[in-house]
mmCIF file of C-alpha atoms in Angstrom:
data_model
loop_
_atom_site.group_PDB
_atom_site.id
_atom_site.type_symbol
_atom_site.label_atom_id
_atom_site.label_comp_id
_atom_site.label_asym_id
_atom_site.label_seq_id
_atom_site.Cartn_x
_atom_site.Cartn_y
_atom_site.Cartn_z
ATOM 1 C CA MET Y 1 -98.510 19.282 37.487
ATOM 2 C CA GLU Y 2 -100.154 18.124 34.809
ATOM 3 C CA ASN Y 3 -103.466 15.694 35.581
ATOM 4 C CA ASN Y 4 -101.204 12.988 33.423
ATOM 5 C CA ILE Y 5 -98.411 12.869 35.771
ATOM 6 C CA LYS Y 6 -98.874 10.721 38.208
ATOM 7 C CA THR Y 7 -96.728 11.248 42.011
ATOM 8 C CA THR Y 8 -95.317 8.586 44.389
ATOM 9 C CA CYS Y 9 -96.058 8.509 47.922
ATOM 10 C CA LEU Y 10 -92.548 10.668 48.649
ATOM 11 C CA HIS Y 11 -93.216 13.462 46.552
ATOM 12 C CA GLY Y 12 -93.612 15.900 48.874
ATOM 13 C CA GLU Y 13 -90.550 14.889 50.359
ATOM 14 C CA HIS Y 14 -88.391 15.342 46.928
ATOM 15 C CA LEU Y 15 -89.765 18.967 46.873
ATOM 16 C CA ALA Y 16 -88.955 19.297 50.591
ATOM 17 C CA LEU Y 17 -85.246 18.445 49.536
ATOM 18 C CA GLY Y 18 -85.146 20.400 46.700
ATOM 19 C CA ALA Y 19 -84.542 17.810 44.451
ATOM 20 C CA LYS Y 20 -84.684 18.230 40.524
ATOM 21 C CA MET Y 21 -88.034 16.702 39.013
ATOM 22 C CA SER Y 22 -88.518 15.578 35.635
ATOM 23 C CA PRO Y 23 -91.221 13.146 34.198
ATOM 24 C CA PHE Y 24 -89.917 9.721 34.275
ATOM 25 C CA ALA Y 25 -92.314 6.744 33.258
ATOM 26 C CA GLY Y 26 -95.271 8.345 33.664
ATOM 27 C CA PHE Y 27 -94.518 10.108 37.122
ATOM 28 C CA ASP Y 28 -92.974 12.976 38.476
ATOM 29 C CA MET Y 29 -89.272 11.388 39.743
ATOM 30 C CA PRO Y 30 -86.116 13.086 41.114
ATOM 31 C CA ILE Y 31 -83.571 12.589 38.750
ATOM 32 C CA GLN Y 32 -81.440 14.461 41.357
ATOM 33 C CA TYR Y 33 -80.824 15.924 44.839
ATOM 34 C CA SER Y 34 -77.096 17.123 44.982
ATOM 35 C CA SER Y 35 -75.318 16.140 42.325
ATOM 36 C CA ILE Y 36 -75.095 12.472 40.387
ATOM 37 C CA THR Y 37 -71.650 12.584 41.029
ATOM 38 C CA GLU Y 38 -72.182 12.663 44.449
ATOM 39 C CA GLU Y 39 -74.865 10.314 44.646
ATOM 40 C CA HIS Y 40 -73.272 7.706 42.629
ATOM 41 C CA LEU Y 41 -70.079 7.585 44.520
ATOM 42 C CA ALA Y 42 -72.005 7.626 48.184
ATOM 43 C CA VAL Y 43 -74.047 4.060 47.084
ATOM 44 C CA ARG Y 44 -70.374 2.923 45.631
ATOM 45 C CA GLN Y 45 -68.593 3.887 49.031
ATOM 46 C CA LYS Y 46 -71.191 4.223 51.724
ATOM 47 C CA ALA Y 47 -74.869 3.754 51.393
ATOM 48 C CA GLY Y 48 -77.667 5.693 49.683
ATOM 49 C CA ILE Y 49 -81.686 5.766 49.212
ATOM 50 C CA PHE Y 50 -84.042 5.782 46.116
ATOM 51 C CA ASP Y 51 -87.551 6.177 45.748
ATOM 52 C CA VAL Y 52 -88.696 3.405 43.240
ATOM 53 C CA SER Y 53 -92.533 3.410 44.763
ATOM 54 C CA HIS Y 54 -93.229 3.493 40.596
ATOM 55 C CA MET Y 55 -92.853 0.282 40.393
ATOM 56 C CA GLY Y 56 -95.567 -2.025 39.762
ATOM 57 C CA GLU Y 57 -96.273 -4.954 42.246
ATOM 58 C CA ILE Y 58 -98.954 -7.835 40.555
ATOM 59 C CA PHE Y 59 -100.244 -10.430 42.705
ATOM 60 C CA VAL Y 60 -100.885 -13.827 41.077
ATOM 61 C CA ASN Y 61 -102.072 -16.417 42.857
ATOM 62 C CA GLY Y 62 -104.407 -19.844 42.468
ATOM 63 C CA PRO Y 63 -104.395 -23.320 42.111
ATOM 64 C CA ASP Y 64 -102.762 -22.786 38.929
ATOM 65 C CA ALA Y 65 -100.381 -19.912 39.958
ATOM 66 C CA GLU Y 66 -97.040 -21.612 39.455
ATOM 67 C CA LYS Y 67 -98.571 -23.004 35.723
ATOM 68 C CA PHE Y 68 -99.440 -19.357 34.803
ATOM 69 C CA VAL Y 69 -96.719 -17.938 36.071
ATOM 70 C CA ASN Y 70 -94.360 -20.303 34.071
ATOM 71 C CA HIS Y 71 -96.045 -20.001 30.803
ATOM 72 C CA ILE Y 72 -95.672 -15.856 31.162
ATOM 73 C CA PHE Y 73 -92.120 -16.161 32.300
ATOM 74 C CA THR Y 74 -88.516 -17.001 30.834
ATOM 75 C CA ASN Y 75 -87.167 -18.083 34.305
ATOM 76 C CA ASN Y 76 -88.413 -21.664 35.716
ATOM 77 C CA VAL Y 77 -90.727 -20.853 39.112
ATOM 78 C CA SER Y 78 -90.941 -24.662 39.621
ATOM 79 C CA VAL Y 79 -87.648 -24.651 40.799
ATOM 80 C CA MET Y 80 -87.937 -21.621 43.484
ATOM 81 C CA GLU Y 81 -88.375 -22.029 47.442
ATOM 82 C CA GLU Y 82 -90.378 -19.831 49.375
ATOM 83 C CA GLY Y 83 -88.686 -16.395 49.687
ATOM 84 C CA GLN Y 84 -86.444 -16.604 46.452
ATOM 85 C CA ILE Y 85 -86.771 -14.384 43.930
ATOM 86 C CA LEU Y 86 -86.010 -14.875 40.019
ATOM 87 C CA TYR Y 87 -85.373 -12.244 37.398
ATOM 88 C CA GLY Y 88 -86.750 -12.975 33.720
ATOM 89 C CA MET Y 89 -88.730 -11.848 30.862
ATOM 90 C CA MET Y 90 -91.992 -11.790 29.832
ATOM 91 C CA LEU Y 91 -92.061 -12.030 25.996
ATOM 92 C CA TYR Y 92 -94.137 -11.346 22.792
ATOM 93 C CA PRO Y 93 -94.658 -14.688 20.766
ATOM 94 C CA ASP Y 94 -91.841 -13.494 18.358
ATOM 95 C CA GLY Y 95 -89.461 -13.203 21.328
ATOM 96 C CA GLY Y 96 -89.442 -9.118 21.690
ATOM 97 C CA THR Y 97 -89.961 -8.261 25.261
ATOM 98 C CA VAL Y 98 -93.163 -7.013 27.123
ATOM 99 C CA ASP Y 99 -91.130 -6.399 30.056
ATOM 100 C CA ASP Y 100 -87.970 -7.552 32.686
ATOM 101 C CA LEU Y 101 -89.120 -8.172 35.990
ATOM 102 C CA LEU Y 102 -88.742 -9.773 39.026
ATOM 103 C CA VAL Y 103 -91.112 -12.848 40.638
ATOM 104 C CA TYR Y 104 -91.442 -13.324 44.269
ATOM 105 C CA LYS Y 105 -92.137 -16.558 45.365
ATOM 106 C CA GLU Y 106 -94.747 -15.845 48.519
ATOM 107 C CA TYR Y 107 -94.584 -17.864 51.773
ATOM 108 C CA ALA Y 108 -97.945 -19.332 50.837
ATOM 109 C CA PRO Y 109 -99.090 -21.906 48.594
ATOM 110 C CA ASP Y 110 -99.889 -20.909 45.290
ATOM 111 C CA ALA Y 111 -98.713 -17.305 45.245
ATOM 112 C CA PHE Y 112 -96.407 -15.145 43.657
ATOM 113 C CA LEU Y 113 -95.640 -11.264 43.668
ATOM 114 C CA LEU Y 114 -94.231 -10.052 39.970
ATOM 115 C CA VAL Y 115 -92.359 -6.656 40.301
ATOM 116 C CA VAL Y 116 -92.501 -4.763 36.876
ATOM 117 C CA ASN Y 117 -91.446 -1.416 35.553
ATOM 118 C CA ALA Y 118 -93.297 1.717 36.325
ATOM 119 C CA ALA Y 119 -93.950 2.646 32.815
ATOM 120 C CA ASN Y 120 -95.261 -1.130 31.783
ATOM 121 C CA ILE Y 121 -97.566 -1.530 34.752
ATOM 122 C CA ASP Y 122 -100.746 -1.093 32.826
ATOM 123 C CA LYS Y 123 -99.441 -3.109 29.630
ATOM 124 C CA ASP Y 124 -98.288 -5.781 31.728
ATOM 125 C CA TYR Y 125 -101.359 -6.516 33.643
ATOM 126 C CA ASP Y 126 -103.513 -6.314 30.650
ATOM 127 C CA TRP Y 127 -101.057 -8.898 29.035
ATOM 128 C CA MET Y 128 -101.047 -10.998 32.169
ATOM 129 C CA LEU Y 129 -105.134 -11.056 31.697
ATOM 130 C CA GLN Y 130 -105.156 -11.775 28.145
ATOM 131 C CA ASN Y 131 -103.154 -14.950 28.805
ATOM 132 C CA ALA Y 132 -104.805 -16.089 31.778
ATOM 133 C CA GLU Y 133 -107.634 -18.288 30.057
ATOM 134 C CA GLY Y 134 -107.463 -21.690 30.948
ATOM 135 C CA PHE Y 135 -105.847 -21.005 34.110
ATOM 136 C CA GLU Y 136 -107.293 -21.191 37.537
ATOM 137 C CA VAL Y 137 -105.560 -17.890 38.947
ATOM 138 C CA GLY Y 138 -106.438 -14.450 40.707
ATOM 139 C CA ILE Y 139 -104.401 -11.496 38.800
ATOM 140 C CA LEU Y 140 -104.286 -8.303 41.403
ATOM 141 C CA ASN Y 141 -102.696 -4.957 40.082
ATOM 142 C CA ASP Y 142 -101.957 -3.922 43.956
ATOM 143 C CA SER Y 143 -99.364 -1.152 42.867
ATOM 144 C CA ASP Y 144 -101.013 2.198 44.171
ATOM 145 C CA ASN Y 145 -101.330 0.350 47.828
ATOM 146 C CA TRP Y 146 -97.515 0.145 47.807
ATOM 147 C CA GLY Y 147 -94.349 2.037 48.250
ATOM 148 C CA GLN Y 148 -90.975 1.240 47.997
ATOM 149 C CA VAL Y 149 -87.760 1.914 48.650
ATOM 150 C CA ALA Y 150 -84.082 0.987 47.709
ATOM 151 C CA VAL Y 151 -81.183 1.133 50.237
ATOM 152 C CA GLN Y 152 -77.734 0.407 48.585
ATOM 153 C CA GLY Y 153 -74.538 0.520 48.932
ATOM 154 C CA PRO Y 154 -71.602 -1.328 51.416
ATOM 155 C CA GLU Y 155 -73.288 -0.141 54.707
ATOM 156 C CA SER Y 156 -76.693 -1.124 53.715
ATOM 157 C CA GLU Y 157 -76.778 -3.936 55.565
ATOM 158 C CA ALA Y 158 -76.073 -2.555 58.919
ATOM 159 C CA VAL Y 159 -78.470 0.429 58.038
ATOM 160 C CA VAL Y 160 -81.317 -1.206 57.144
ATOM 161 C CA GLY Y 161 -80.782 -3.623 59.470
ATOM 162 C CA LYS Y 162 -81.095 -0.675 62.784
ATOM 163 C CA ILE Y 163 -83.807 0.978 60.870
ATOM 164 C CA LEU Y 164 -85.969 -2.160 60.311
ATOM 165 C CA ASN Y 165 -84.849 -3.761 63.594
ATOM 166 C CA LEU Y 166 -83.933 -7.065 61.872
ATOM 167 C CA ASP Y 167 -81.021 -9.032 61.357
ATOM 168 C CA LEU Y 168 -80.514 -9.258 57.660
ATOM 169 C CA SER Y 169 -76.917 -11.055 57.796
ATOM 170 C CA GLY Y 170 -78.706 -14.053 56.963
ATOM 171 C CA LEU Y 171 -80.880 -12.938 54.216
ATOM 172 C CA SER Y 172 -79.287 -14.152 50.819
ATOM 173 C CA PHE Y 173 -78.779 -12.691 47.760
ATOM 174 C CA TYR Y 174 -82.692 -12.503 45.674
ATOM 175 C CA HIS Y 175 -84.315 -13.733 48.684
ATOM 176 C CA PHE Y 176 -86.971 -11.713 51.087
ATOM 177 C CA VAL Y 177 -89.073 -11.934 54.284
ATOM 178 C CA ASP Y 178 -92.107 -10.491 55.528
ATOM 179 C CA PHE Y 179 -92.555 -8.442 58.462
ATOM 180 C CA SER Y 180 -94.722 -6.312 59.883
ATOM 181 C CA LEU Y 181 -94.826 -2.293 59.879
ATOM 182 C CA TYR Y 182 -97.793 -0.432 61.839
ATOM 183 C CA GLY Y 183 -99.977 -3.765 61.451
ATOM 184 C CA LYS Y 184 -99.668 -4.081 58.109
ATOM 185 C CA ARG Y 185 -97.564 -6.394 55.752
ATOM 186 C CA ALA Y 186 -93.815 -5.242 54.222
ATOM 187 C CA ILE Y 187 -91.457 -6.763 52.674
ATOM 188 C CA VAL Y 188 -87.335 -6.643 52.573
ATOM 189 C CA SER Y 189 -85.772 -8.210 49.675
ATOM 190 C CA ARG Y 190 -81.710 -8.141 49.353
ATOM 191 C CA THR Y 191 -82.012 -7.142 45.573
ATOM 192 C CA GLY Y 192 -81.380 -3.567 43.860
ATOM 193 C CA TYR Y 193 -80.147 -2.117 40.388
ATOM 194 C CA THR Y 194 -77.062 -0.827 41.068
ATOM 195 C CA GLY Y 195 -74.370 -3.547 41.226
ATOM 196 C CA GLU Y 196 -73.808 -3.129 44.874
ATOM 197 C CA ASP Y 197 -75.215 -4.657 47.833
ATOM 198 C CA GLY Y 198 -78.595 -3.579 48.679
ATOM 199 C CA PHE Y 199 -81.709 -3.924 49.818
ATOM 200 C CA GLU Y 200 -85.740 -2.923 48.475
ATOM 201 C CA ILE Y 201 -88.272 -2.224 51.262
ATOM 202 C CA TYR Y 202 -91.962 -2.528 50.471
ATOM 203 C CA ALA Y 203 -94.317 -1.156 52.626
ATOM 204 C CA THR Y 204 -97.759 0.853 53.173
ATOM 205 C CA PRO Y 205 -97.388 4.372 50.914
ATOM 206 C CA GLU Y 206 -97.918 5.927 54.983
ATOM 207 C CA ALA Y 207 -95.174 3.830 56.404
ATOM 208 C CA THR Y 208 -92.799 4.441 53.264
ATOM 209 C CA VAL Y 209 -92.802 8.256 54.105
ATOM 210 C CA ASP Y 210 -91.297 7.455 57.665
ATOM 211 C CA LEU Y 211 -88.651 5.105 56.455
ATOM 212 C CA TRP Y 212 -87.272 7.564 53.848
ATOM 213 C CA LYS Y 213 -87.599 9.994 56.993
ATOM 214 C CA ALA Y 214 -85.424 7.569 59.392
ATOM 215 C CA PHE Y 215 -83.122 6.605 56.519
ATOM 216 C CA LEU Y 216 -82.351 10.083 55.984
ATOM 217 C CA ALA Y 217 -82.008 11.192 59.631
ATOM 218 C CA ALA Y 218 -79.762 8.134 59.962
ATOM 219 C CA GLY Y 219 -77.142 9.593 57.414
ATOM 220 C CA VAL Y 220 -77.961 7.682 54.207
ATOM 221 C CA LEU Y 221 -78.089 9.855 51.045
ATOM 222 C CA PRO Y 222 -81.127 10.513 48.896
ATOM 223 C CA CYS Y 223 -80.402 9.499 45.662
ATOM 224 C CA GLY Y 224 -82.169 10.097 42.136
ATOM 225 C CA LEU Y 225 -83.187 8.126 39.075
ATOM 226 C CA GLY Y 226 -79.955 10.263 37.570
ATOM 227 C CA CYS Y 227 -77.303 8.228 39.386
ATOM 228 C CA ARG Y 228 -79.541 4.775 39.050
ATOM 229 C CA ASP Y 229 -78.747 4.966 35.609
ATOM 230 C CA THR Y 230 -75.478 5.352 36.383
ATOM 231 C CA LEU Y 231 -74.899 2.956 39.031
ATOM 232 C CA ARG Y 232 -76.814 0.237 36.835
ATOM 233 C CA PHE Y 233 -75.113 0.671 33.543
ATOM 234 C CA GLU Y 234 -71.739 0.287 34.937
ATOM 235 C CA ALA Y 235 -72.847 -2.958 36.456
ATOM 236 C CA GLY Y 236 -73.701 -3.941 33.128
ATOM 237 C CA LEU Y 237 -77.730 -3.953 33.898
ATOM 238 C CA PRO Y 238 -80.584 -3.654 30.966
ATOM 239 C CA LEU Y 239 -82.727 -1.137 30.979
ATOM 240 C CA TYR Y 240 -86.343 -1.492 29.755
ATOM 241 C CA GLY Y 241 -87.019 0.919 26.460
ATOM 242 C CA ASP Y 242 -83.368 0.588 25.966
ATOM 243 C CA GLU Y 243 -81.483 -2.611 26.572
ATOM 244 C CA LEU Y 244 -84.753 -4.710 25.943
ATOM 245 C CA SER Y 245 -88.048 -4.155 24.284
ATOM 246 C CA ALA Y 246 -90.603 -5.090 22.011
ATOM 247 C CA GLU Y 247 -87.891 -5.245 18.861
ATOM 248 C CA ILE Y 248 -85.046 -6.800 21.536
ATOM 249 C CA SER Y 249 -85.208 -9.787 22.618
ATOM 250 C CA PRO Y 250 -83.404 -11.354 25.744
ATOM 251 C CA VAL Y 251 -81.119 -13.552 23.400
ATOM 252 C CA MET Y 252 -80.177 -10.602 21.401
ATOM 253 C CA ALA Y 253 -79.544 -8.701 24.888
ATOM 254 C CA GLY Y 254 -77.272 -11.250 26.359
ATOM 255 C CA LEU Y 255 -79.798 -12.798 29.105
ATOM 256 C CA SER Y 256 -80.165 -16.059 27.771
ATOM 257 C CA MET Y 257 -79.160 -17.170 31.293
ATOM 258 C CA PHE Y 258 -82.522 -16.003 32.320
ATOM 259 C CA CYS Y 259 -84.594 -17.827 29.978
ATOM 260 C CA LYS Y 260 -84.853 -21.308 30.558
ATOM 261 C CA LEU Y 261 -85.492 -23.080 27.124
ATOM 262 C CA ASP Y 262 -85.683 -26.633 28.695
ATOM 263 C CA LYS Y 263 -89.263 -25.565 29.999
ATOM 264 C CA GLU Y 264 -91.909 -27.175 28.750
ATOM 265 C CA GLU Y 265 -93.449 -24.181 27.335
ATOM 266 C CA PHE Y 266 -93.491 -20.382 27.424
ATOM 267 C CA ILE Y 267 -94.903 -17.477 25.269
ATOM 268 C CA GLY Y 268 -91.898 -16.436 23.017
ATOM 269 C CA ARG Y 269 -89.704 -20.033 23.485
ATOM 270 C CA ASP Y 270 -89.697 -21.109 20.066
ATOM 271 C CA ALA Y 271 -88.741 -17.683 18.851
ATOM 272 C CA LEU Y 272 -85.709 -17.788 21.327
ATOM 273 C CA ALA Y 273 -84.757 -21.429 20.362
ATOM 274 C CA SER Y 274 -84.701 -20.584 16.801
ATOM 275 C CA GLN Y 275 -82.314 -16.869 17.559
ATOM 276 C CA LYS Y 276 -80.163 -19.288 19.588
ATOM 277 C CA ALA Y 277 -79.886 -21.931 17.152
ATOM 278 C CA ASP Y 278 -78.809 -19.400 14.157
ATOM 279 C CA GLY Y 279 -77.273 -16.636 16.393
ATOM 280 C CA GLY Y 280 -79.342 -13.875 16.050
ATOM 281 C CA ALA Y 281 -79.011 -10.619 13.600
ATOM 282 C CA ARG Y 282 -77.618 -8.458 16.389
ATOM 283 C CA LYS Y 283 -76.432 -8.312 19.688
ATOM 284 C CA LEU Y 284 -76.148 -5.812 22.495
ATOM 285 C CA VAL Y 285 -72.317 -5.184 23.088
ATOM 286 C CA GLY Y 286 -70.319 -3.253 25.691
ATOM 287 C CA ILE Y 287 -67.666 -0.512 23.452
ATOM 288 C CA GLU Y 288 -65.266 1.264 25.139
ATOM 289 C CA ILE Y 289 -63.722 4.539 23.128
ATOM 290 C CA ALA Y 290 -60.060 6.021 23.827
ATOM 291 C CA ASP Y 291 -61.518 9.503 24.360
ATOM 292 C CA LYS Y 292 -63.262 11.297 26.857
ATOM 293 C CA ALA Y 293 -66.102 12.288 24.617
ATOM 294 C CA ILE Y 294 -69.632 10.652 25.402
ATOM 295 C CA PRO Y 295 -71.589 8.112 23.373
ATOM 296 C CA ARG Y 296 -74.991 9.008 23.806
ATOM 297 C CA ALA Y 297 -78.326 6.886 22.888
ATOM 298 C CA GLY Y 298 -78.813 6.937 19.536
ATOM 299 C CA TYR Y 299 -75.119 7.588 18.314
ATOM 300 C CA PRO Y 300 -74.424 5.520 15.306
ATOM 301 C CA VAL Y 301 -71.873 2.529 15.606
ATOM 302 C CA GLU Y 302 -69.528 2.303 12.337
ATOM 303 C CA ILE Y 303 -66.659 0.057 11.169
ATOM 304 C CA GLU Y 304 -63.847 1.893 9.553
ATOM 305 C CA ASP Y 305 -65.055 2.305 6.154
ATOM 306 C CA GLY Y 306 -67.993 4.655 7.833
ATOM 307 C CA THR Y 307 -70.907 1.912 7.356
ATOM 308 C CA GLN Y 308 -73.658 1.971 9.878
ATOM 309 C CA VAL Y 309 -73.579 -1.547 11.765
ATOM 310 C CA GLY Y 310 -75.116 -0.553 14.901
ATOM 311 C CA THR Y 311 -76.362 2.016 17.550
ATOM 312 C CA VAL Y 312 -75.815 3.262 21.214
ATOM 313 C CA THR Y 313 -78.529 2.175 23.646
ATOM 314 C CA THR Y 314 -77.383 3.832 26.543
ATOM 315 C CA GLY Y 315 -73.660 5.881 27.129
ATOM 316 C CA TYR Y 316 -71.493 7.569 29.823
ATOM 317 C CA HIS Y 317 -68.639 8.948 30.795
ATOM 318 C CA SER Y 318 -68.255 6.069 33.957
ATOM 319 C CA ILE Y 319 -67.904 7.869 37.306
ATOM 320 C CA SER Y 320 -66.690 4.984 39.033
ATOM 321 C CA LEU Y 321 -63.878 4.348 36.058
ATOM 322 C CA ASP Y 322 -63.140 7.044 34.581
ATOM 323 C CA ARG Y 323 -63.628 5.864 31.082
ATOM 324 C CA SER Y 324 -66.083 6.751 28.220
ATOM 325 C CA ILE Y 325 -68.150 3.564 27.542
ATOM 326 C CA CYS Y 326 -71.391 2.369 26.141
ATOM 327 C CA PHE Y 327 -73.614 -0.651 25.425
ATOM 328 C CA ALA Y 328 -74.774 -0.830 21.639
ATOM 329 C CA LEU Y 329 -76.901 -3.015 19.514
ATOM 330 C CA VAL Y 330 -74.785 -4.328 16.730
ATOM 331 C CA ASP Y 331 -74.828 -6.694 13.196
ATOM 332 C CA SER Y 332 -73.730 -9.797 14.909
ATOM 333 C CA ALA Y 333 -70.693 -10.097 12.672
ATOM 334 C CA TYR Y 334 -69.242 -7.606 15.113
ATOM 335 C CA SER Y 335 -70.038 -8.423 18.426
ATOM 336 C CA ALA Y 336 -66.725 -10.222 19.396
ATOM 337 C CA LEU Y 337 -64.685 -9.278 22.317
ATOM 338 C CA GLY Y 338 -61.880 -6.911 20.689
ATOM 339 C CA THR Y 339 -63.781 -6.092 17.569
ATOM 340 C CA PRO Y 340 -63.117 -2.553 16.555
ATOM 341 C CA LEU Y 341 -65.973 -0.115 16.023
ATOM 342 C CA ASN Y 342 -66.466 3.515 16.124
ATOM 343 C CA ILE Y 343 -68.610 5.728 17.428
ATOM 344 C CA ARG Y 344 -70.158 8.805 15.086
ATOM 345 C CA ILE Y 345 -70.663 11.823 17.901
ATOM 346 C CA ARG Y 346 -72.206 14.219 15.934
ATOM 347 C CA HIS Y 347 -69.396 15.206 13.010
ATOM 348 C CA LYS Y 348 -66.368 13.532 14.585
ATOM 349 C CA VAL Y 349 -65.809 9.552 14.181
ATOM 350 C CA PHE Y 350 -63.818 8.152 18.068
ATOM 351 C CA PRO Y 351 -62.200 4.664 17.696
ATOM 352 C CA GLY Y 352 -63.202 2.011 20.444
ATOM 353 C CA GLU Y 353 -63.329 -1.580 20.713
ATOM 354 C CA VAL Y 354 -65.819 -4.174 22.086
ATOM 355 C CA VAL Y 355 -65.308 -4.954 25.985
ATOM 356 C CA LYS Y 356 -67.399 -7.075 28.470
ATOM 357 C CA LYS Y 357 -70.581 -5.252 29.377
ATOM 358 C CA ARG Y 358 -69.949 -5.656 33.124
ATOM 359 C CA PHE Y 359 -67.793 -2.959 33.044
ATOM 360 C CA TYR Y 360 -67.638 -2.616 36.787
ATOM 361 C CA GLN Y 361 -66.764 -5.540 39.257
ATOM 362 C CA THR Y 362 -69.932 -6.261 41.362
ATOM 363 C CA ASN Y 363 -70.176 -6.307 44.832
ATOM 364 C CA TYR Y 364 -73.164 -8.371 45.545
ATOM 365 C CA LYS Y 365 -73.492 -10.196 48.989
ATOM 366 C CA LYS Y 366 -74.113 -14.038 47.942
#
């Protein structure tokens, strides 16, 4: 293992299971255990468990915590209740995306947990520190002291409740509760990245290893990052670096609903308002092609005369739907539903058309 590649607290468990490992976001992570198809279908039909301990946990507290988080975050934390979670982004002044993240409003005054993408932990932490001047806040990157697993699928409520000895039937979508494991704080939230009902559990690294073993003993299938990507993609969920980036704003990505332009201010607000007003030059769309060929990231999107008008960001032959589909960033003039577009796959052109980005009907318990 190269010295600059990190490992999660569950790394030994993955190796013991014979997982196919690969570097991801600076971590040596499991891509699959059995097969991507088997793991994908387990989540859609029963339940699967993911190691997401590589994600970052940054705590913000202090008298100006709410004001500060609202300053760096596109969604509006002023309307949150304790135990609620909001999705949104941190932006550069030009509207480009620093990261997309979850904000947890703690069961304590003036305190928030920000859960950020693994590849962006250091960048996000530095960004918060750079923009904290004038705010009376404490900002703690506590990522190394937390492990995290995600249990996803229609059977997740029953199995998570049984393993944690908690009644989770009343826990609403995008809400969380604190509990105790081995005398230390743990968190369970009704969140996920698959389009199915599910939970994410944060605990100490030691407790996370025991949780992993308990879920596997209960028959929950271990799942790797391969099917995590196929699942989130079918559900129309973006991946930072593909559908959001410093060059791709939430408006371009079709995520304006998570950007509250009626807030007094936030970094990047004026740029987003301008993009919304003029429609923006590019938009993220879904495309379905009438063939089993797979449109991969980076493939050109063309109109009939061969002019390139966009680029694929993510593409698969959908496991759940048995269709070849992709996300693509295209010139806005070609973003309307039903617009015919071609995908160039190597030396051949495959016809397709613009469809809704949520390819799969999600099954969240709201």
